[in-house]
Tab-separated table of C-alpha atoms and ligand atoms in Angstrom:
chain	number	residue	atom	x	y	z
J	1110	MET	CA	310.942	-33.393	2.897
J	1111	SER	CA	308.782	-30.732	2.251
J	1112	LEU	CA	304.815	-31.579	2.006
J	1113	VAL	CA	302.928	-29.112	0.097
J	1114	LEU	CA	299.724	-28.789	-1.392
J	1115	GLY	CA	299.174	-27.294	-5.687
J	1116	ILE	CA	295.975	-25.618	-6.432
J	1117	GLU	CA	295.520	-25.158	-10.093
J	1118	SER	CA	292.351	-22.914	-11.106
J	1119	SER	CA	293.813	-21.412	-14.631
J	1120	CYS	CA	291.341	-22.264	-16.957
J	1121	ASP	CA	288.557	-25.358	-16.859
J	1122	GLU	CA	290.559	-27.316	-15.287
J	1123	THR	CA	289.888	-27.033	-11.442
J	1124	SER	CA	293.359	-29.212	-9.831
J	1125	ALA	CA	294.762	-30.074	-6.553
J	1126	ALA	CA	298.087	-32.203	-6.202
J	1127	VAL	CA	300.176	-32.737	-2.539
J	1128	VAL	CA	303.798	-33.048	-3.440
J	1129	ARG	CA	306.426	-34.705	-1.719
J	1130	GLY	CA	309.716	-33.345	-2.023
J	1131	GLU	CA	310.085	-30.919	-5.014
J	1132	ARG	CA	309.357	-34.151	-7.280
J	1133	ARG	CA	307.554	-37.033	-5.872
J	1134	VAL	CA	304.041	-36.575	-6.210
J	1135	LEU	CA	301.430	-38.257	-4.108
J	1136	SER	CA	298.538	-37.143	-5.411
J	1137	ASN	CA	296.712	-35.615	-8.930
J	1138	ILE	CA	293.181	-34.608	-8.774
J	1139	VAL	CA	291.923	-32.920	-11.598
J	1140	ALA	CA	288.439	-31.897	-12.600
J	1141	SER	CA	287.299	-30.514	-15.399
J	1142	SER	CA	284.580	-28.767	-16.897
J	1143	LEU	CA	285.382	-29.320	-20.931
J	1144	ALA	CA	281.948	-31.136	-21.382
J	1145	PHE	CA	280.420	-27.868	-20.731
J	1146	HIS	CA	282.415	-25.987	-23.074
J	1147	ARG	CA	282.365	-28.459	-25.599
J	1148	ARG	CA	279.514	-27.849	-27.380
J	1149	TYR	CA	280.512	-23.740	-27.730
J	1150	GLY	CA	283.701	-24.888	-29.375
J	1151	GLY	CA	285.573	-23.376	-26.446
J	1152	VAL	CA	286.569	-22.541	-23.233
J	1153	VAL	CA	282.825	-19.853	-21.352
J	1154	PRO	CA	284.698	-17.906	-18.876
J	1155	GLU	CA	281.774	-17.373	-16.327
J	1156	ALA	CA	280.382	-20.908	-16.681
J	1157	ALA	CA	284.444	-23.104	-16.331
J	1158	CYS	CA	284.302	-20.335	-12.735
J	1159	ARG	CA	281.239	-21.646	-11.517
J	1160	ALA	CA	282.139	-24.896	-11.889
J	1161	HIS	CA	285.890	-23.856	-10.469
J	1162	VAL	CA	283.608	-22.404	-7.453
J	1163	GLU	CA	281.815	-26.123	-6.922
J	1164	VAL	CA	284.234	-28.391	-7.104
J	1165	ILE	CA	287.292	-26.973	-5.539
J	1166	TRP	CA	286.969	-27.414	-1.826
J	1167	PRO	CA	285.901	-31.367	-3.387
J	1168	VAL	CA	289.195	-31.593	-4.951
J	1169	VAL	CA	291.125	-30.256	-2.545
J	1170	GLU	CA	289.758	-32.725	0.153
J	1171	GLN	CA	290.405	-36.156	-2.734
J	1172	ALA	CA	294.180	-34.745	-3.425
J	1173	LEU	CA	294.487	-34.620	0.727
J	1174	ALA	CA	292.480	-38.125	0.754
J	1175	GLU	CA	294.398	-39.846	-1.949
J	1176	ALA	CA	297.931	-38.652	-0.502
J	1177	LYS	CA	296.683	-39.650	3.176
J	1178	VAL	CA	298.242	-35.750	4.577
J	1179	ARG	CA	295.779	-33.919	6.974
J	1180	LEU	CA	295.865	-30.087	6.417
J	1181	PRO	CA	298.040	-29.746	9.491
J	1182	GLU	CA	300.976	-31.855	7.414
J	1183	LEU	CA	301.172	-29.413	5.453
J	1184	ASP	CA	304.090	-27.200	4.421
J	1185	ALA	CA	303.388	-24.859	2.533
J	1186	ILE	CA	300.555	-24.263	-0.434
J	1187	ALA	CA	302.029	-23.322	-3.727
J	1188	VAL	CA	299.219	-21.565	-6.416
J	1189	THR	CA	298.205	-20.324	-9.988
J	1190	CYS	CA	298.683	-16.441	-9.506
J	1191	GLY	CA	298.797	-16.472	-13.656
J	1192	PRO	CA	298.371	-16.668	-16.539
J	1193	GLY	CA	294.891	-17.425	-17.207
J	1194	LEU	CA	291.670	-16.672	-17.553
J	1195	VAL	CA	291.115	-13.489	-14.529
J	1196	GLY	CA	287.593	-14.947	-12.404
J	1197	ALA	CA	288.939	-18.603	-13.141
J	1198	LEU	CA	292.604	-17.501	-11.217
J	1199	LEU	CA	290.798	-15.642	-8.156
J	1200	VAL	CA	288.836	-18.565	-7.102
J	1201	GLY	CA	292.073	-20.319	-6.561
J	1202	VAL	CA	294.170	-17.780	-5.402
J	1203	ALA	CA	291.276	-16.868	-2.846
J	1204	PHE	CA	291.155	-20.871	-1.862
J	1205	ALA	CA	294.751	-20.869	-1.044
J	1206	LYS	CA	294.696	-17.739	0.552
J	1207	GLY	CA	292.252	-19.047	2.782
J	1208	LEU	CA	293.642	-22.150	3.835
J	1209	ALA	CA	297.492	-20.588	4.023
J	1210	CYS	CA	295.743	-17.745	6.905
J	1211	ALA	CA	293.918	-20.528	8.811
J	1212	LEU	CA	296.389	-22.663	8.587
J	1213	ASP	CA	299.229	-20.023	9.497
J	1214	LYS	CA	301.381	-21.648	6.610
J	1215	PRO	CA	303.262	-19.752	3.565
J	1216	LEU	CA	301.499	-19.358	0.741
J	1217	ILE	CA	304.318	-19.336	-2.822
J	1218	GLY	CA	302.432	-17.864	-6.176
J	1219	VAL	CA	303.549	-20.047	-9.182
J	1220	SER	CA	303.450	-18.984	-12.661
J	1221	HIS	CA	301.381	-21.609	-14.848
J	1222	LEU	CA	304.560	-20.985	-17.767
J	1223	ALA	CA	307.142	-22.256	-15.251
J	1224	ALA	CA	305.154	-25.155	-13.973
J	1225	HIS	CA	304.512	-26.092	-17.319
J	1226	LEU	CA	308.457	-26.480	-17.788
J	1227	TYR	CA	308.540	-27.440	-14.210
J	1228	ALA	CA	306.784	-30.133	-15.000
J	1229	GLY	CA	309.184	-31.820	-17.090
J	1230	VAL	CA	311.789	-31.343	-14.315
J	1231	MET	CA	309.187	-33.726	-11.930
J	1232	ALA	CA	310.108	-37.094	-13.643
J	1233	GLN	CA	314.208	-36.597	-14.163
J	1234	ARG	CA	316.055	-37.824	-11.272
J	1235	GLY	CA	319.414	-35.659	-12.270
J	1236	PRO	CA	319.944	-31.494	-12.504
J	1237	VAL	CA	318.028	-30.227	-15.643
J	1238	PHE	CA	319.521	-26.243	-15.428
J	1239	PRO	CA	320.834	-25.034	-17.878
J	1240	CYS	CA	318.612	-25.712	-20.363
J	1241	VAL	CA	316.198	-24.808	-23.414
J	1242	GLY	CA	312.335	-24.607	-22.273
J	1243	LEU	CA	309.750	-25.018	-25.365
J	1244	ILE	CA	306.153	-24.262	-23.627
J	1245	VAL	CA	303.066	-24.936	-26.317
J	1246	SER	CA	299.836	-24.842	-24.430
J	1247	GLY	CA	296.391	-23.152	-25.677
J	1248	GLY	CA	297.180	-19.336	-24.784
J	1249	HIS	CA	301.719	-19.566	-25.456
J	1250	THR	CA	304.545	-21.008	-27.484
J	1251	LEU	CA	307.509	-19.904	-26.275
J	1252	LEU	CA	310.885	-21.025	-26.464
J	1253	VAL	CA	313.413	-19.559	-23.126
J	1254	GLU	CA	316.816	-20.345	-22.187
J	1255	ALA	CA	316.159	-21.748	-19.043
J	1256	ARG	CA	318.787	-20.451	-16.214
J	1257	ASP	CA	317.247	-22.122	-13.185
J	1258	ILE	CA	313.800	-22.665	-12.100
J	1259	ASP	CA	313.324	-18.843	-11.661
J	1260	ASP	CA	315.549	-17.243	-14.218
J	1261	PHE	CA	314.485	-17.382	-17.844
J	1262	VAL	CA	315.567	-15.248	-21.197
J	1263	ARG	CA	313.367	-15.615	-24.175
J	1264	LEU	CA	314.542	-16.728	-27.423
J	1265	GLY	CA	311.219	-16.847	-29.341
J	1266	GLU	CA	307.518	-17.180	-29.131
J	1267	THR	CA	304.608	-16.544	-31.264
J	1268	ARG	CA	304.075	-13.269	-33.381
J	1269	ASP	CA	300.382	-14.779	-33.424
J	1270	ASP	CA	298.456	-17.813	-32.126
J	1271	ALA	CA	299.770	-20.592	-29.939
J	1272	ALA	CA	300.298	-23.457	-31.312
J	1273	GLY	CA	297.129	-25.873	-29.351
J	1274	GLU	CA	295.099	-22.574	-30.320
J	1275	ALA	CA	296.024	-23.102	-34.195
J	1276	PHE	CA	295.501	-27.154	-33.214
J	1277	ASP	CA	291.973	-26.290	-31.707
J	1278	LYS	CA	291.063	-23.845	-34.540
J	1279	VAL	CA	291.905	-26.386	-37.530
J	1280	ALA	CA	289.656	-28.871	-35.821
J	1281	LYS	CA	287.216	-26.153	-35.897
J	1282	LEU	CA	287.641	-25.656	-39.489
J	1283	LEU	CA	287.883	-29.666	-40.154
J	1284	GLY	CA	284.063	-29.596	-37.940
J	1285	LEU	CA	285.854	-31.885	-35.223
J	1286	GLY	CA	284.952	-30.567	-32.034
J	1287	TYR	CA	287.362	-29.398	-28.858
J	1288	PRO	CA	290.222	-29.242	-27.991
J	1289	GLY	CA	291.625	-29.726	-30.986
J	1290	GLY	CA	294.632	-31.475	-30.244
J	1291	PRO	CA	294.095	-34.967	-29.584
J	1292	LEU	CA	290.938	-34.794	-32.352
J	1293	ILE	CA	293.720	-33.859	-34.975
J	1294	GLU	CA	296.345	-36.188	-33.348
J	1295	ARG	CA	293.682	-38.878	-33.982
J	1296	ARG	CA	293.030	-37.995	-37.440
J	1297	ALA	CA	296.330	-37.451	-38.439
J	1298	LEU	CA	297.069	-41.322	-38.351
J	1299	ASP	CA	294.842	-41.989	-41.097
J	1300	GLY	CA	296.034	-38.871	-43.167
J	1301	GLU	CA	298.554	-38.477	-45.868
J	1302	ALA	CA	301.111	-35.573	-44.374
J	1303	SER	CA	302.402	-34.822	-47.777
J	1304	ARG	CA	299.102	-34.690	-49.644
J	1305	VAL	CA	298.251	-31.014	-48.970
J	1306	ARG	CA	300.815	-28.597	-48.951
J	1307	LEU	CA	300.434	-26.408	-46.497
J	1308	PRO	CA	303.003	-22.827	-44.900
J	1309	SER	CA	305.710	-23.571	-42.116
J	1310	PRO	CA	304.516	-22.026	-39.499
J	1311	GLY	CA	308.474	-21.670	-38.211
J	1312	LEU	CA	309.137	-18.321	-40.175
J	1313	ASP	CA	312.362	-18.166	-42.009
J	1314	ASP	CA	315.924	-19.258	-40.208
J	1315	GLU	CA	316.992	-16.173	-38.826
J	1316	THR	CA	314.043	-16.053	-36.039
J	1317	LEU	CA	312.971	-18.004	-33.786
J	1318	ASP	CA	309.620	-16.748	-33.845
J	1319	PHE	CA	306.938	-18.615	-34.881
J	1320	SER	CA	303.825	-17.657	-36.399
J	1321	PHE	CA	300.026	-19.965	-36.582
J	1322	SER	CA	298.120	-17.386	-38.710
J	1323	GLY	CA	299.255	-17.603	-42.149
J	1324	LEU	CA	299.039	-21.756	-41.810
J	1325	LYS	CA	295.163	-21.514	-40.644
J	1326	THR	CA	294.540	-19.087	-42.811
J	1327	ALA	CA	296.000	-21.196	-45.523
J	1328	VAL	CA	293.727	-24.636	-44.224
J	1329	LEU	CA	290.506	-22.339	-43.822
J	1330	TYR	CA	290.696	-21.770	-48.410
J	1331	HIS	CA	291.394	-25.554	-48.712
J	1332	VAL	CA	288.854	-26.682	-47.366
J	1333	ARG	CA	286.345	-23.849	-47.859
J	1334	GLY	CA	283.970	-25.014	-49.890
J	1335	GLN	CA	284.404	-28.988	-49.301
J	1336	PRO	CA	281.702	-30.969	-47.572
J	1337	MET	CA	283.379	-31.707	-43.993
J	1338	HIS	CA	280.520	-32.871	-42.487
J	1339	ASN	CA	279.674	-36.142	-45.097
J	1340	GLY	CA	281.441	-39.446	-45.142
J	1341	ALA	CA	283.238	-38.383	-48.628
J	1342	SER	CA	285.096	-35.865	-46.878
J	1343	VAL	CA	287.130	-38.293	-44.240
J	1344	ARG	CA	290.077	-38.199	-46.432
J	1345	THR	CA	290.733	-34.661	-46.663
J	1346	VAL	CA	289.545	-34.184	-42.907
J	1347	ASN	CA	292.895	-36.793	-42.287
J	1348	ASP	CA	294.995	-35.124	-45.107
J	1349	VAL	CA	294.910	-31.880	-43.958
J	1350	ALA	CA	294.915	-32.898	-40.057
J	1351	ALA	CA	298.174	-35.116	-40.885
J	1352	SER	CA	299.224	-32.440	-43.480
J	1353	PHE	CA	298.985	-29.669	-40.424
J	1354	GLN	CA	300.211	-31.927	-37.853
J	1355	ARG	CA	303.407	-32.179	-39.824
J	1356	VAL	CA	304.540	-29.149	-41.071
J	1357	THR	CA	303.458	-27.514	-36.921
J	1358	VAL	CA	305.206	-30.711	-35.337
J	1359	GLU	CA	308.204	-29.549	-37.908
J	1360	ALA	CA	308.556	-25.977	-37.398
J	1361	LEU	CA	308.460	-26.624	-33.190
J	1362	VAL	CA	311.476	-28.837	-33.736
J	1363	ARG	CA	313.357	-26.665	-35.877
J	1364	LYS	CA	312.913	-23.910	-34.134
J	1365	ALA	CA	313.507	-25.444	-30.581
J	1366	ILE	CA	316.494	-27.423	-31.613
J	1367	ALA	CA	318.057	-23.754	-33.391
J	1368	ALA	CA	317.216	-22.618	-29.651
J	1369	SER	CA	319.638	-25.201	-28.292
J	1370	LEU	CA	322.564	-24.864	-29.706
J	1371	ARG	CA	322.165	-21.144	-30.337
J	1372	VAL	CA	322.722	-20.682	-26.720
J	1373	LYS	CA	324.933	-24.559	-26.906
J	1374	ALA	CA	322.492	-26.318	-24.439
J	1375	ARG	CA	322.511	-29.736	-24.093
J	1376	ARG	CA	319.445	-30.136	-22.385
J	1377	LEU	CA	315.253	-29.151	-23.729
J	1378	ILE	CA	312.573	-29.895	-21.698
J	1379	VAL	CA	309.322	-29.338	-23.330
J	1380	GLY	CA	305.797	-28.412	-21.759
J	1381	GLY	CA	302.332	-27.700	-21.893
J	1382	GLY	CA	299.091	-29.878	-23.315
J	1383	VAL	CA	301.100	-30.378	-26.939
J	1384	ALA	CA	303.379	-31.967	-25.424
J	1385	ALA	CA	300.973	-34.442	-25.186
J	1386	ASN	CA	301.249	-35.143	-28.823
J	1387	GLN	CA	303.344	-38.177	-29.617
J	1388	ALA	CA	304.393	-36.775	-33.422
J	1389	LEU	CA	306.062	-34.349	-31.617
J	1390	ARG	CA	307.771	-36.185	-28.961
J	1391	GLN	CA	308.910	-38.892	-31.250
J	1392	ALA	CA	310.423	-36.032	-33.596
J	1393	LEU	CA	311.646	-33.988	-30.929
J	1394	THR	CA	313.396	-36.885	-29.277
J	1395	ARG	CA	314.982	-38.285	-32.579
J	1396	ALA	CA	316.175	-34.313	-33.644
J	1397	GLY	CA	317.495	-34.389	-29.951
J	1398	ARG	CA	319.080	-37.223	-30.415
J	1399	ALA	CA	321.079	-36.631	-33.536
J	1400	ALA	CA	321.806	-32.687	-32.424
J	1401	GLY	CA	323.179	-33.998	-29.085
J	1402	VAL	CA	320.274	-32.844	-27.023
J	1403	ARG	CA	318.903	-34.515	-24.088
J	1404	VAL	CA	314.786	-34.312	-24.829
J	1405	TRP	CA	312.647	-33.968	-21.990
J	1406	PHE	CA	308.590	-34.610	-22.150
J	1407	PRO	CA	306.562	-34.444	-19.252
J	1408	PRO	CA	304.379	-38.232	-18.177
J	1409	MET	CA	301.138	-37.404	-19.587
J	1410	ALA	CA	299.634	-36.481	-17.033
J	1411	LEU	CA	302.096	-33.594	-16.358
J	1412	CYS	CA	301.407	-32.540	-19.868
J	1413	ILE	CA	297.848	-31.229	-19.461
J	1414	ASP	CA	296.620	-27.912	-16.443
J	1415	ASN	CA	296.961	-29.782	-13.500
J	1416	ALA	CA	297.918	-29.363	-9.547
J	1417	ALA	CA	301.499	-31.156	-9.297
J	1418	MET	CA	303.740	-29.107	-11.772
J	1419	ILE	CA	301.763	-26.178	-9.372
J	1420	ALA	CA	303.229	-28.052	-6.115
J	1421	GLY	CA	305.998	-29.323	-7.112
J	1422	LEU	CA	307.736	-25.614	-8.868
J	1423	GLY	CA	305.955	-24.245	-5.089
J	1424	ALA	CA	308.562	-26.803	-3.629
J	1425	ALA	CA	311.546	-25.824	-5.511
J	1426	LEU	CA	310.506	-21.788	-4.315
J	1427	PHE	CA	309.774	-22.427	-0.971
J	1428	ARG	CA	313.288	-24.599	-0.069
J	1429	ARG	CA	314.703	-21.434	-1.953
J	1430	GLY	CA	312.574	-19.314	0.940
J	1431	VAL	CA	310.417	-17.600	-1.988
J	1432	ARG	CA	306.954	-16.575	0.042
J	1433	SER	CA	303.871	-14.451	-0.997
J	1434	PRO	CA	302.233	-12.540	0.479
J	1435	LEU	CA	297.955	-12.217	1.395
J	1436	SER	CA	298.157	-9.665	-0.340
J	1437	LEU	CA	298.993	-11.754	-3.817
J	1438	SER	CA	297.223	-10.726	-6.329
J	1439	VAL	CA	296.804	-12.863	-10.277
J	1440	ASP	CA	298.026	-11.749	-12.614
J	1441	PRO	CA	296.082	-13.100	-15.674
J	1442	GLY	CA	298.833	-12.348	-18.254
J	1443	LEU	CA	301.635	-12.760	-16.041
J	1444	GLY	CA	304.691	-14.551	-17.915
J	1445	LEU	CA	307.603	-16.533	-16.708
J	1446	ALA	CA	308.079	-14.460	-13.232
J	1447	VAL	CA	307.741	-16.395	-10.332
J	1448	GLN	CA	305.241	-14.095	-8.501
J	1449	SER	CA	303.587	-11.615	-8.106
J	1450	GLY	CA	301.418	-9.002	-5.933
J	1451	GLY	CA	304.756	-7.562	-4.268
J	1452	GLY	CA	305.797	-11.184	-2.940
J	1453	HIS	CA	309.574	-11.156	-1.895
J	1454	ARG	CA	312.708	-14.066	-1.116
J	1455	GLY	CA	312.525	-14.265	2.887
Q	1211	KG4	O1	298.550	-26.742	-21.116
Q	1211	KG4	P1	296.789	-26.956	-21.609
Q	1211	KG4	O2	295.701	-27.823	-20.829
Q	1211	KG4	O3	296.154	-25.520	-21.241
Q	1211	KG4	C1	296.572	-24.240	-20.989
Q	1211	KG4	O4	297.516	-23.455	-20.325
Q	1211	KG4	O5	296.473	-23.449	-22.422
Q	1211	KG4	O6	296.631	-26.420	-23.150
Q	1211	KG4	C2	295.846	-27.138	-23.741
Q	1211	KG4	C3	295.999	-27.374	-25.167
Q	1211	KG4	C4	295.006	-26.706	-26.179
Q	1211	KG4	O7	295.073	-26.269	-27.105
Q	1211	KG4	C5	295.119	-28.545	-26.876
Q	1211	KG4	O8	294.632	-28.527	-28.456
Q	1211	KG4	C6	296.377	-28.982	-26.753
Q	1211	KG4	O9	296.571	-27.914	-25.670
Q	1211	KG4	N1	296.636	-30.093	-26.608
Q	1211	KG4	C7	296.667	-30.763	-27.735
Q	1211	KG4	C8	297.207	-32.100	-27.671
Q	1211	KG4	N2	296.821	-32.307	-26.855
Q	1211	KG4	C9	296.012	-31.017	-26.101
Q	1211	KG4	N3	297.551	-30.016	-28.977
Q	1211	KG4	C10	298.431	-31.356	-29.736
Q	1211	KG4	N4	298.064	-32.921	-29.667
Q	1211	KG4	C11	297.748	-33.357	-28.592
Q	1211	KG4	N5	297.273	-34.871	-27.816
Q	1212	ZN	ZN1	298.290	-24.739	-19.112
């Protein structure tokens, strides 16, 4: 079985992981510069890049030590080459290239989006593909027919903000801080989800697309003029959080099940930071059961950005003969394509 080192640096997490075979995580170290960005209400790209430069080597060393694997034992090095912040991606890709070159090991460029879906595969034993994939992260909201680990057909996507981005922006409007997802989820537990009427981001039944801009604006109008930062507003914040989460989860569930029925898929995998949301996990699992669709979420540690999913997908691609050249370039707008920079199948 192969031993693959994965490296992830597309946003504010610097992560390294070692995976045995294609699914067994031996180590998964994540260092985040989130604490720095929090005071600015979003990721500051230059600060994220500097943090990557500082910690990437210690993070890789720790991942190897925890996995009890030495560099020469590795079979390949997989790295996120897009999508993401260009400078942040460059740190990981340059580091991976250097390592691949020095060790004379194959380099495999991996799409961060495809890896988010692969995270849902890693906890399973049996076959997963073909299935429908729902990617819900800070940058993407995408429904695809996943025919294989590297063969996707787009079914629907957001026309404006991503689901995670909507959680972040609504949390900001409510004065909750960053990142918004976990904060909204916590406040929603104490809120009344039917008290505030908000438009669905799910559009009409004709499309599998989403739009979060109307929802975000509706929250803005609702909270405008209300004192959001004192004790009297706690109930308003909780109710808006619960109502926003309810319409968002309801739309994601409705579209994901509709997509599965449309392509006659019996399996659905969900990936990305928003897949950590318990309300989404429960509602989608329940709706899937009713519709005869098995729904798979990654374990919590593999929902947010991490290198285990990069190493896992890298290992699966490695077994299929995929190799990237040392000229591999970063592609900040990369979609689900598994390679960029002129890679080829060996
Ligand atoms: O996948 P991810 O770590 O980074 C990207 O690739 O974008 O996703 C980060 C996003 C953020 O927008 C964050 O607010 C959201 O995932 N998120 C959540 C939860 N945990 C993280 N959204 C809803 N509920 C959560 N529990
Ligand atoms: Zn991500």
